[in-house]
CSV table of C-alpha atoms in Angstrom, one decimal:
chain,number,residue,atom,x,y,z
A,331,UNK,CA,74.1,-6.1,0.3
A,332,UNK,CA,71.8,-3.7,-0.8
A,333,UNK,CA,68.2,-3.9,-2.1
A,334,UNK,CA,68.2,-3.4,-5.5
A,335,UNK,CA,66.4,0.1,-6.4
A,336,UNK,CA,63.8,-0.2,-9.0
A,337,UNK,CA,63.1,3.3,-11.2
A,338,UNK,CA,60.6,5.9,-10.0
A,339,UNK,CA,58.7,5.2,-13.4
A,340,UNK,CA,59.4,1.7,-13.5
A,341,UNK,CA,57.5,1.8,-10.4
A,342,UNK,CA,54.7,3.4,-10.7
A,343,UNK,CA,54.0,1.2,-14.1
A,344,UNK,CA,53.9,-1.6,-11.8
A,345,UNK,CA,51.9,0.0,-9.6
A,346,UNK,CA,49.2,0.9,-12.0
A,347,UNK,CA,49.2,-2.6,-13.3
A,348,UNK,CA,48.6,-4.0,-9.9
A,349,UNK,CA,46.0,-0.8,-9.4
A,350,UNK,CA,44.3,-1.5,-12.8
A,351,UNK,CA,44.2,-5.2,-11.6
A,352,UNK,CA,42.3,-4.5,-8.7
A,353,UNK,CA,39.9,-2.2,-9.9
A,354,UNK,CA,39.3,-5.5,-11.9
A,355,UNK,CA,38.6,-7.9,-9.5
A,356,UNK,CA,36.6,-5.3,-7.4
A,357,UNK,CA,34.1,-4.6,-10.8
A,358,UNK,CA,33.8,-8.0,-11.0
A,359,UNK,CA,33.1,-8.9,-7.1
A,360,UNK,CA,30.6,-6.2,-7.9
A,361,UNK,CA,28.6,-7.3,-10.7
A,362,UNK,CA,28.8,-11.0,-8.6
A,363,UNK,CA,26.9,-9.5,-6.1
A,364,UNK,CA,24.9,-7.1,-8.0
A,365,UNK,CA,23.4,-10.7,-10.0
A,366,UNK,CA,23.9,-12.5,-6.9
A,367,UNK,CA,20.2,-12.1,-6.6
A,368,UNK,CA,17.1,-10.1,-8.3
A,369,UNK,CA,13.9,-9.0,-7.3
A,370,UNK,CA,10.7,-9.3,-9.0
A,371,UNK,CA,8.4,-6.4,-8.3
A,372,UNK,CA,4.9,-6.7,-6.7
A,373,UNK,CA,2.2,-4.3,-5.6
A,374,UNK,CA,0.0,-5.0,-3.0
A,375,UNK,CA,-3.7,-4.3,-4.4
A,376,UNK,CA,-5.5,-3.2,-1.1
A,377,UNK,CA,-3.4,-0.2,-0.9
A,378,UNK,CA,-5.1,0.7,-4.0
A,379,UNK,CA,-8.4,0.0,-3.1
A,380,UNK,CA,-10.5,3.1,-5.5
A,381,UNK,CA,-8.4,1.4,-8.5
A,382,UNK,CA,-10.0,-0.9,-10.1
A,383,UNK,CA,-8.7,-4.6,-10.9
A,384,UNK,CA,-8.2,-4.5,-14.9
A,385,UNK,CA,-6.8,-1.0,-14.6
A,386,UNK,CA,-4.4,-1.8,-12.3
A,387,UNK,CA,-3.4,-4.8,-14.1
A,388,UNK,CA,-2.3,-2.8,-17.0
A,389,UNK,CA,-0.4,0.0,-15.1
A,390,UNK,CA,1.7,-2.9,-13.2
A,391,UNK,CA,2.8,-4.2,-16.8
A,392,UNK,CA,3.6,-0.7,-17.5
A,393,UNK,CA,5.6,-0.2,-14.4
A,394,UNK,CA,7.3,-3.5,-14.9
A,395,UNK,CA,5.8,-4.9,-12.2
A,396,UNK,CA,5.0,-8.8,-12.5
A,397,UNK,CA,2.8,-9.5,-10.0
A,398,UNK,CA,-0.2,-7.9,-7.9
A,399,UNK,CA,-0.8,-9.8,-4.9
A,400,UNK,CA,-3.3,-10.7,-1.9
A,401,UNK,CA,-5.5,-11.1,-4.3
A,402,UNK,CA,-8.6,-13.8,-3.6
A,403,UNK,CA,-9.6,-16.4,-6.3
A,404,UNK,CA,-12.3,-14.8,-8.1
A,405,UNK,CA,-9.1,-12.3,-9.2
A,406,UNK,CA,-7.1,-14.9,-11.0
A,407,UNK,CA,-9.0,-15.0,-14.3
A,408,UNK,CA,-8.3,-11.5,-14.7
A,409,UNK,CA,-4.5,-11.4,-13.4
A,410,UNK,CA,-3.8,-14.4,-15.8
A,411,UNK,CA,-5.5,-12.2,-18.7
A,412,UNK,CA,-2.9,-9.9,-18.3
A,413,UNK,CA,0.0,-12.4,-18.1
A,414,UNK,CA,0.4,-11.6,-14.5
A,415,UNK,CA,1.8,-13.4,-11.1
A,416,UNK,CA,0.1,-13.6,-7.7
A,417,UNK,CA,3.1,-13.4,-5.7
A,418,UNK,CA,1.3,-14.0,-2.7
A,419,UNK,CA,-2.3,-15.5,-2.4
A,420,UNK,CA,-5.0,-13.1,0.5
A,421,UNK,CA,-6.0,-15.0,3.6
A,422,UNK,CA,-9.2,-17.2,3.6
A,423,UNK,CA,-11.7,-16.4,6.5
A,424,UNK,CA,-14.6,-18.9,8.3
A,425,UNK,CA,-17.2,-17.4,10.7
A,426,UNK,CA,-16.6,-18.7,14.2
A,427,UNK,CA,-18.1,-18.1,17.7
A,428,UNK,CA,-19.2,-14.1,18.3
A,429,UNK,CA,-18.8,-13.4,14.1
A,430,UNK,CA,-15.3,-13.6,14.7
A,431,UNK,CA,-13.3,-13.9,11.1
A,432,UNK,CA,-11.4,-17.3,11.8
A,433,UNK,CA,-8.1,-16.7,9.4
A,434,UNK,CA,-7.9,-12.8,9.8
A,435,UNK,CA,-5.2,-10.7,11.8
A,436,UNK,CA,-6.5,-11.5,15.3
A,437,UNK,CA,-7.8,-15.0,14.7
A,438,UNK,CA,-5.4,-17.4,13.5
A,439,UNK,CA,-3.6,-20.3,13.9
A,440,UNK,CA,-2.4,-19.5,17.9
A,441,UNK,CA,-5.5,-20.8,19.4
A,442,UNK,CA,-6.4,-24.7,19.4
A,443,UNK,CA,-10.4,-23.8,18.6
A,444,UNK,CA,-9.6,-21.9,15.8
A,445,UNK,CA,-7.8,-24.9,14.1
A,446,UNK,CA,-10.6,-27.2,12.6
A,447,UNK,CA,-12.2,-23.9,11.1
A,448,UNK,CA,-8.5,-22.6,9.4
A,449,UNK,CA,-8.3,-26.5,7.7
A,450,UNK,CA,-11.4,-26.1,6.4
A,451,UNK,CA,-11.0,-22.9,5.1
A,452,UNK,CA,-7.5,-23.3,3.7
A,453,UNK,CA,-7.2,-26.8,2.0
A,454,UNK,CA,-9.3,-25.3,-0.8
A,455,UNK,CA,-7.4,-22.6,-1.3
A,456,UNK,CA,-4.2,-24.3,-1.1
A,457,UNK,CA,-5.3,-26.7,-4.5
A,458,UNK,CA,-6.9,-23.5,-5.9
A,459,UNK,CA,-3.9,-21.5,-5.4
A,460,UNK,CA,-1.5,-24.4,-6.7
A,461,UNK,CA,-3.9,-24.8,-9.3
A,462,UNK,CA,-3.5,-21.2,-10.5
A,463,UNK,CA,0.0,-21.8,-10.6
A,464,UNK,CA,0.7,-19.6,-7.5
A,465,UNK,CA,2.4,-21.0,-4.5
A,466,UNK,CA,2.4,-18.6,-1.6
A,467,UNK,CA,-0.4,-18.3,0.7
A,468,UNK,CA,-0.7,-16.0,3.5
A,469,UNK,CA,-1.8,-16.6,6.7
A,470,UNK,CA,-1.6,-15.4,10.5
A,471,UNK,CA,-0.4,-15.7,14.1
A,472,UNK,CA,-3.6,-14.6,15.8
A,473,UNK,CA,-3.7,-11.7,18.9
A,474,UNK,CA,-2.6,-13.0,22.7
A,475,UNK,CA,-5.0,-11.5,24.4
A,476,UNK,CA,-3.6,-12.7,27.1
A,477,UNK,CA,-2.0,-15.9,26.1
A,478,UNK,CA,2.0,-16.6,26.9
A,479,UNK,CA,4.1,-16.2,23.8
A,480,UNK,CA,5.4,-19.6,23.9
A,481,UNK,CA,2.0,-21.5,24.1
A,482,UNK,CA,0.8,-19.5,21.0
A,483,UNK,CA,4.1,-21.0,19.5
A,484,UNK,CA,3.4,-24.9,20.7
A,485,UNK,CA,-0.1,-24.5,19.0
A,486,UNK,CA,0.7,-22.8,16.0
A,487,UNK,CA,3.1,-26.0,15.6
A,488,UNK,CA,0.0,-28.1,16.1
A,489,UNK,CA,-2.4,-26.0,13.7
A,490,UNK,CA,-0.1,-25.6,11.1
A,491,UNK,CA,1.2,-29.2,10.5
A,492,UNK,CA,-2.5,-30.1,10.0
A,493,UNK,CA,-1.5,-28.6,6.8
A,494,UNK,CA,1.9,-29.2,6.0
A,495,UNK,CA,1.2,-32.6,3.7
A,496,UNK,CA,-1.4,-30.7,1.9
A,497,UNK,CA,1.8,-28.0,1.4
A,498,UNK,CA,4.1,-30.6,0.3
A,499,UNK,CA,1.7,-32.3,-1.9
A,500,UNK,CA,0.6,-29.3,-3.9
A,501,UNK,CA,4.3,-27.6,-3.8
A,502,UNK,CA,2.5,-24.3,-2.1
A,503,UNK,CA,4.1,-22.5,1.1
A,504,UNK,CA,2.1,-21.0,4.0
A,505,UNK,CA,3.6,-17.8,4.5
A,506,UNK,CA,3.2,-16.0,7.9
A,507,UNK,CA,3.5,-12.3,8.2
A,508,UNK,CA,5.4,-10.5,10.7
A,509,UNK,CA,3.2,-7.2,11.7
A,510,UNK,CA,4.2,-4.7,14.1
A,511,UNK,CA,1.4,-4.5,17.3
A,512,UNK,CA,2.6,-0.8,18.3
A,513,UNK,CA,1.1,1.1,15.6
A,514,UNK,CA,-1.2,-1.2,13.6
A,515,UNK,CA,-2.1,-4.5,14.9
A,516,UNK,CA,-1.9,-4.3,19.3
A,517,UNK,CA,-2.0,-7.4,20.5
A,518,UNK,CA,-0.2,-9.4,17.4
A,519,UNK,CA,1.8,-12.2,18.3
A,520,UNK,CA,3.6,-12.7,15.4
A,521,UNK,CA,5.4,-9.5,15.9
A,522,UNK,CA,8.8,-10.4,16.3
A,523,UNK,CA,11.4,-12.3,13.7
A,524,UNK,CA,12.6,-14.1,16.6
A,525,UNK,CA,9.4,-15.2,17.6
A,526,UNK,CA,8.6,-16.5,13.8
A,527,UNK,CA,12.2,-18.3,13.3
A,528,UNK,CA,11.3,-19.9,16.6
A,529,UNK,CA,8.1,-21.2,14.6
A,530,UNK,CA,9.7,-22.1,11.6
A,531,UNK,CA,12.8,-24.3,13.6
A,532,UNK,CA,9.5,-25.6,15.9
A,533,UNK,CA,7.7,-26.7,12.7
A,534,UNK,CA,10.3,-28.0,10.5
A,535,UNK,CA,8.9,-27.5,7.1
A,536,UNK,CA,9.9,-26.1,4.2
A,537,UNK,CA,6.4,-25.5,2.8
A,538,UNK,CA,6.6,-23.2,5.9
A,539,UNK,CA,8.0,-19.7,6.3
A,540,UNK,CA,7.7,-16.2,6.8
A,541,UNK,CA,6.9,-12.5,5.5
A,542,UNK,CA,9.7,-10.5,6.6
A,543,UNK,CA,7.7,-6.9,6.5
A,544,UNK,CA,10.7,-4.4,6.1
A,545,UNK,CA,8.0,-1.5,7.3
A,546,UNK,CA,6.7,-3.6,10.2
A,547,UNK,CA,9.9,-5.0,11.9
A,548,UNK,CA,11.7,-1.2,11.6
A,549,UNK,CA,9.1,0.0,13.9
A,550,UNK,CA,9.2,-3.3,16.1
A,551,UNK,CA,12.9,-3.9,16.2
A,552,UNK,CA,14.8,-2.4,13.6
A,553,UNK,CA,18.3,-3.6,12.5
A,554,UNK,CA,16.4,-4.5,9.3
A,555,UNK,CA,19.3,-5.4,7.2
A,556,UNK,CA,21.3,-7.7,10.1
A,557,UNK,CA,18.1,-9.3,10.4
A,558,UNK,CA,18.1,-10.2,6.8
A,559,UNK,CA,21.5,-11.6,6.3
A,560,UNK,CA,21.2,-13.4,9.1
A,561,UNK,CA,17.5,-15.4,8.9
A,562,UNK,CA,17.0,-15.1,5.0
A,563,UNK,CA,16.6,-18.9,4.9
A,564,UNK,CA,13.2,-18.2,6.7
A,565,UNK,CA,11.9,-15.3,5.0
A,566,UNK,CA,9.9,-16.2,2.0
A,567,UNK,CA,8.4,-12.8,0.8
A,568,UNK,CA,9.4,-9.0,1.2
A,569,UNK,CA,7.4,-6.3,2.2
A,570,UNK,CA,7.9,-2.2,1.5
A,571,UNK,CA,6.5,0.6,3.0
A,572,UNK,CA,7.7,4.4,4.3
A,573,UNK,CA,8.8,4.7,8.3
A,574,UNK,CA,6.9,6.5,10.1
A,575,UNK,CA,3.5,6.5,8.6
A,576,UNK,CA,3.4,3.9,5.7
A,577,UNK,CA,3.8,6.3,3.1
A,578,UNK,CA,6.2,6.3,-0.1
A,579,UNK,CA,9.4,4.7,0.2
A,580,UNK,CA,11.4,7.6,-0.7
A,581,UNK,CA,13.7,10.8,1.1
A,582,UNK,CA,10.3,11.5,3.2
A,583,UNK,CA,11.1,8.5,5.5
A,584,UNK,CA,13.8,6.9,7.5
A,585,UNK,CA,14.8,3.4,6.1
A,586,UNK,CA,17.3,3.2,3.1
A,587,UNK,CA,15.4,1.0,0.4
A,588,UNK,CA,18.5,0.7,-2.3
A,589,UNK,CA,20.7,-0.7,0.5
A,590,UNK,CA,17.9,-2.6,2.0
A,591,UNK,CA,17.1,-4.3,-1.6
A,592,UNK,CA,20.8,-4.6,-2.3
A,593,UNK,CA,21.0,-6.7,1.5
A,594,UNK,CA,18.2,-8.9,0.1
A,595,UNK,CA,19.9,-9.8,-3.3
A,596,UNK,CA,23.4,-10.6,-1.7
A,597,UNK,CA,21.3,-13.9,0.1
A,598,UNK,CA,20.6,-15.2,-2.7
A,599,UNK,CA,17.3,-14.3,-3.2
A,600,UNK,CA,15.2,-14.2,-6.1
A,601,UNK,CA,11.6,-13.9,-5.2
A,602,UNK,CA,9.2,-11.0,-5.3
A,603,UNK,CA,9.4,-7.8,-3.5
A,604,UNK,CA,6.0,-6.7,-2.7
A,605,UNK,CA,5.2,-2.5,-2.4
A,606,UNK,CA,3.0,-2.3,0.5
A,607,UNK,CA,3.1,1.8,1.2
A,608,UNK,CA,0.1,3.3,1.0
A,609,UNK,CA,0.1,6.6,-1.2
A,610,UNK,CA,-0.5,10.0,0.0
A,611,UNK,CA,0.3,11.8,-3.3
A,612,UNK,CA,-2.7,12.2,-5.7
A,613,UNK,CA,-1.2,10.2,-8.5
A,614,UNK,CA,-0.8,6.6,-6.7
A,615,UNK,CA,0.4,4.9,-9.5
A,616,UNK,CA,3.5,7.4,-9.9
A,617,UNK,CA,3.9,7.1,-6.4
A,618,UNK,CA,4.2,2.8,-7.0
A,619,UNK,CA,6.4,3.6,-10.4
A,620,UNK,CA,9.0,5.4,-8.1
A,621,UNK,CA,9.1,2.6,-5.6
A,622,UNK,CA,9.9,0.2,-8.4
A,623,UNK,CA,12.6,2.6,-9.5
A,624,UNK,CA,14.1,3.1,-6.2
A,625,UNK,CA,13.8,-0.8,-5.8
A,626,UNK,CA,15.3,-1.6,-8.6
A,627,UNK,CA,18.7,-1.6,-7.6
A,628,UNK,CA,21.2,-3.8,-9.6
């Protein structure tokens, strides 16, 4: 028997139906993933140090930003003036042997006499930071020099849960940043997403996580976007800047920020994304509006 023959037009009517059909569904698997997630825009303020405070308050509501972060206590009055978020609260500091700056870059949490002086120095800015209504804190690794990766992970894990029930109590997250230690910070141990997960799975806490730095970990170890589908639940705040040079985000440099952004909304997330380039153009501030613009992706 033969297969019955269906009309050339009658067809390709049913063929646009099922076309028109799936152009449907694909718009709509679209706009799903386009609302899937949506960043909140931040500005990092040291990268704008010769602006002051008030006037860069009113350019980010301008711009659309909602938040100016690593910003210190004294800042808040002024931030909440302008109806503004701290996205992520600066790093406090305690002097310890030598001057060092217990708390900065090269002095944190990876060495066991540096713990009693980061307790001290954070627990009141944890329940000023909460109090503010701003629940992200910063904080840091520490340099090796000269200590095995995997004993600056074991005490980490013992500074760190000194503060965890302070965390949990106060609904505020210690955040620690992932920095590249080939061009900016040598030495950094926390330099690595692997190195941080590790941390994170070691500490257990969900008042704990980690700063995925889009400008650091392209120069460490790239794959930026794989890295952030695959350990989002771990990354609690997103950092921009231009490869090479930490410049604008725009053609002049190598990473793709729309399809970086659009990787960070399909997780989920709905946090701010904080512009850390710092400009090279006169104008900074047009600089920062065209990072929001090319940021602002769906």
């Amino acid at each position: 028997m033969n297969p019955v023959s269906i009309p050339r037009r009658q067809f390709f009517n049913r063929s646009l139906g099922v076309a028109a059909v799936v152009a449907m569904l694909q718009e709509q698997a679209w706009a799903a993933d386009a609302t899937a997630g949506k960043v909140k825009h931040s500005v990092c303020k040291w990268c704008y140090k010769d602006i002051p405070l008030e006037t860069m308050c009113e350019a980010a509501k301008e711009i659309g930003l909602e938040s100016i972060e690593l910003l210190d206590p004294p800042d808040f009055a002024t931030l909440k003036k302008h109806g503004l978020h701290c996205a992520m609260v600066s790093f406090p500091t305690a002097k310890g042997p030598d001057n060092k700056k217990i708390g900065s870059i090269p002095h944190g949490f990876n060495r066991l006499e540096n713990h009693d002086l980061l307790v001290e120095a954070y627990e009141p800015l944890l329940k000023t930071s909460a109090e503010a209504g701003f629940k992200q804190v910063i904080c840091f690794s520490g340099n090796r020099d000269g200590m095995d990766d995997e004993q600056g992970l074991e005490n980490c894990v013992v500074g760190l849960k000194r503060l965890m029930p302070l965390c949990e109590k106060l609904g505020v997250t210690l955040v620690m940043e992932l920095l590249n230690s080939k061009v900016n910070h040598p030495d950094y141990m926390c330099d690595h997403s692997a190195w941080g997960v590790a941390l994170c799975e070691k500490l257990g806490s969900p008042h704990f996580k980690l700063l995925y730095d889009i400008y650091h970990m392209q120069i460490m170890e790239g794959d930026v976007m794989a890295t952030i589908r695959k350990q989002h639940p771990y990354f609690a705040h997103y950092h921009t800047g231009g490869v090479p040079g930490r410049a604008e985000i725009d053609e002049t440099q190598e990473l793709n920020y729309p399809a970086i952004i659009k990787a960070i909304q399909e997780t989920g997330y709905t946090g701010y994304l904080g512009q850390e380039f710092i400009p090279k153009r006169p104008d900074k501030l047009a600089s920062l509006k065209q990072a929001v613009g090319i940021c602002s992706v769906g």
